[in-house]
Amino acid sequence: MNSSVPIFELKNVTQQFGGFQSLVDINLQIQAGDRVALVGSSGAGKSTLISLLNGTLLPTQGEVWVLGRNLAQLRPKLLRQVQRQIGTVYQQFHLVDN
């Protein structure tokens, strides 16, 4: 992969849930080596943004690119391969009860 290709890129992304717009017309590039902190109040769209970046949610409008690939154009098998290259730590750990 070309080093000038962003690790993550959002192009004019809007995410809507029913009549509520969680994110509106977001443009973002994250390059390899960048350090990014998501800070905001409850309901600000932080979890939605993470879900878009890791491919568990596709945007209502716009494009999400990860590792040079448009996630909306990937077949499920290739999407899972891209997702395996992304580490996500959730606020709720989503672990099996023991």
mmCIF file of C-alpha atoms in Angstrom:
data_model
loop_
_atom_site.group_PDB
_atom_site.id
_atom_site.type_symbol
_atom_site.label_atom_id
_atom_site.label_comp_id
_atom_site.label_asym_id
_atom_site.label_seq_id
_atom_site.Cartn_x
_atom_site.Cartn_y
_atom_site.Cartn_z
ATOM 1 C CA MET A 1 0.000 0.000 0.000
ATOM 2 C CA ASN A 2 1.207 3.483 -0.828
ATOM 3 C CA SER A 3 2.290 5.331 2.337
ATOM 4 C CA SER A 4 0.393 8.448 1.201
ATOM 5 C CA VAL A 5 -2.909 6.541 1.294
ATOM 6 C CA PRO A 6 -4.700 7.294 4.578
ATOM 7 C CA ILE A 7 -5.367 4.409 6.949
ATOM 8 C CA PHE A 8 -8.895 5.786 7.411
ATOM 9 C CA GLU A 9 -10.749 8.295 5.283
ATOM 10 C CA LEU A 10 -14.319 9.548 5.511
ATOM 11 C CA LYS A 11 -15.669 11.469 2.539
ATOM 12 C CA ASN A 12 -18.833 13.524 3.101
ATOM 13 C CA VAL A 13 -20.196 10.955 5.565
ATOM 14 C CA THR A 14 -23.620 11.366 7.102
ATOM 15 C CA GLN A 15 -25.094 8.778 9.457
ATOM 16 C CA GLN A 16 -28.781 8.843 10.183
ATOM 17 C CA PHE A 17 -30.843 6.734 12.575
ATOM 18 C CA GLY A 18 -34.506 7.233 11.782
ATOM 19 C CA GLY A 19 -34.951 10.994 11.688
ATOM 20 C CA PHE A 20 -31.865 11.699 13.817
ATOM 21 C CA GLN A 21 -28.571 12.594 12.137
ATOM 22 C CA SER A 22 -25.739 11.354 14.327
ATOM 23 C CA LEU A 23 -22.982 12.608 12.003
ATOM 24 C CA VAL A 24 -23.421 15.163 9.227
ATOM 25 C CA ASP A 25 -21.118 15.662 6.221
ATOM 26 C CA ILE A 26 -17.934 14.465 7.971
ATOM 27 C CA ASN A 27 -14.594 14.535 6.167
ATOM 28 C CA LEU A 28 -11.660 12.952 7.969
ATOM 29 C CA GLN A 29 -8.263 11.503 7.120
ATOM 30 C CA ILE A 30 -6.098 9.524 9.518
ATOM 31 C CA GLN A 31 -2.593 8.692 8.324
ATOM 32 C CA ALA A 32 -0.335 5.918 9.581
ATOM 33 C CA GLY A 33 1.322 7.086 12.799
ATOM 34 C CA ASP A 34 -1.359 9.657 13.643
ATOM 35 C CA ARG A 35 -2.654 9.698 17.208
ATOM 36 C CA VAL A 36 -6.308 10.547 17.492
ATOM 37 C CA ALA A 37 -8.573 11.002 20.514
ATOM 38 C CA LEU A 38 -12.357 11.063 20.230
ATOM 39 C CA VAL A 39 -13.756 13.316 22.909
ATOM 40 C CA GLY A 40 -17.339 14.421 23.336
ATOM 41 C CA SER A 41 -20.449 14.222 25.424
ATOM 42 C CA SER A 42 -22.801 11.264 25.453
ATOM 43 C CA GLY A 43 -24.624 11.048 22.134
ATOM 44 C CA ALA A 44 -22.051 13.111 20.252
ATOM 45 C CA GLY A 45 -21.406 10.331 17.710
ATOM 46 C CA LYS A 46 -18.130 8.841 18.988
ATOM 47 C CA SER A 47 -19.334 5.229 18.923
ATOM 48 C CA THR A 48 -21.000 5.789 15.569
ATOM 49 C CA LEU A 49 -17.720 7.073 14.151
ATOM 50 C CA ILE A 50 -15.825 4.048 15.502
ATOM 51 C CA SER A 51 -18.441 1.709 14.012
ATOM 52 C CA LEU A 52 -18.068 3.399 10.638
ATOM 53 C CA LEU A 53 -14.277 3.209 10.758
ATOM 54 C CA ASN A 54 -14.214 -0.490 11.631
ATOM 55 C CA GLY A 55 -16.847 -1.437 9.068
ATOM 56 C CA THR A 56 -19.566 -2.640 11.422
ATOM 57 C CA LEU A 57 -21.787 0.197 10.175
ATOM 58 C CA LEU A 58 -22.056 1.633 6.661
ATOM 59 C CA PRO A 59 -22.913 5.324 6.267
ATOM 60 C CA THR A 60 -26.286 6.634 5.196
ATOM 61 C CA GLN A 61 -24.408 8.897 2.766
ATOM 62 C CA GLY A 62 -20.783 9.308 1.763
ATOM 63 C CA GLU A 63 -17.854 6.922 1.659
ATOM 64 C CA VAL A 64 -15.684 5.219 4.254
ATOM 65 C CA TRP A 65 -12.247 4.130 3.034
ATOM 66 C CA VAL A 66 -9.993 1.873 5.093
ATOM 67 C CA LEU A 67 -6.518 0.866 3.968
ATOM 68 C CA GLY A 68 -7.264 2.254 0.506
ATOM 69 C CA ARG A 69 -10.547 0.365 0.080
ATOM 70 C CA ASN A 70 -14.087 1.694 -0.043
ATOM 71 C CA LEU A 71 -15.884 -0.450 2.554
ATOM 72 C CA ALA A 72 -19.257 -0.219 0.790
ATOM 73 C CA GLN A 73 -17.802 -1.885 -2.306
ATOM 74 C CA LEU A 74 -16.240 -4.868 -0.528
ATOM 75 C CA ARG A 75 -17.734 -8.334 -0.575
ATOM 76 C CA PRO A 76 -18.341 -9.726 2.929
ATOM 77 C CA LYS A 77 -15.267 -11.988 2.865
ATOM 78 C CA LEU A 78 -12.917 -9.139 1.904
ATOM 79 C CA LEU A 79 -14.603 -6.811 4.420
ATOM 80 C CA ARG A 80 -13.845 -9.331 7.181
ATOM 81 C CA GLN A 81 -10.213 -9.496 6.021
ATOM 82 C CA VAL A 82 -9.931 -5.700 6.271
ATOM 83 C CA GLN A 83 -11.664 -5.733 9.674
ATOM 84 C CA ARG A 84 -9.098 -8.228 10.980
ATOM 85 C CA GLN A 85 -6.432 -5.575 10.391
ATOM 86 C CA ILE A 86 -8.271 -3.075 12.612
ATOM 87 C CA GLY A 87 -8.158 -3.334 16.396
ATOM 88 C CA THR A 88 -11.193 -2.015 18.232
ATOM 89 C CA VAL A 89 -11.519 -1.826 22.011
ATOM 90 C CA TYR A 90 -15.127 -1.262 22.991
ATOM 91 C CA GLN A 91 -16.357 0.588 26.043
ATOM 92 C CA GLN A 92 -18.434 -2.512 26.851
ATOM 93 C CA PHE A 93 -16.022 -5.357 26.273
ATOM 94 C CA HIS A 94 -18.528 -7.663 24.480
ATOM 95 C CA LEU A 95 -17.005 -10.692 26.200
ATOM 96 C CA VAL A 96 -18.749 -13.950 27.005
ATOM 97 C CA ASP A 97 -19.918 -14.215 30.625
ATOM 98 C CA ASN A 98 -17.926 -16.769 32.596
#
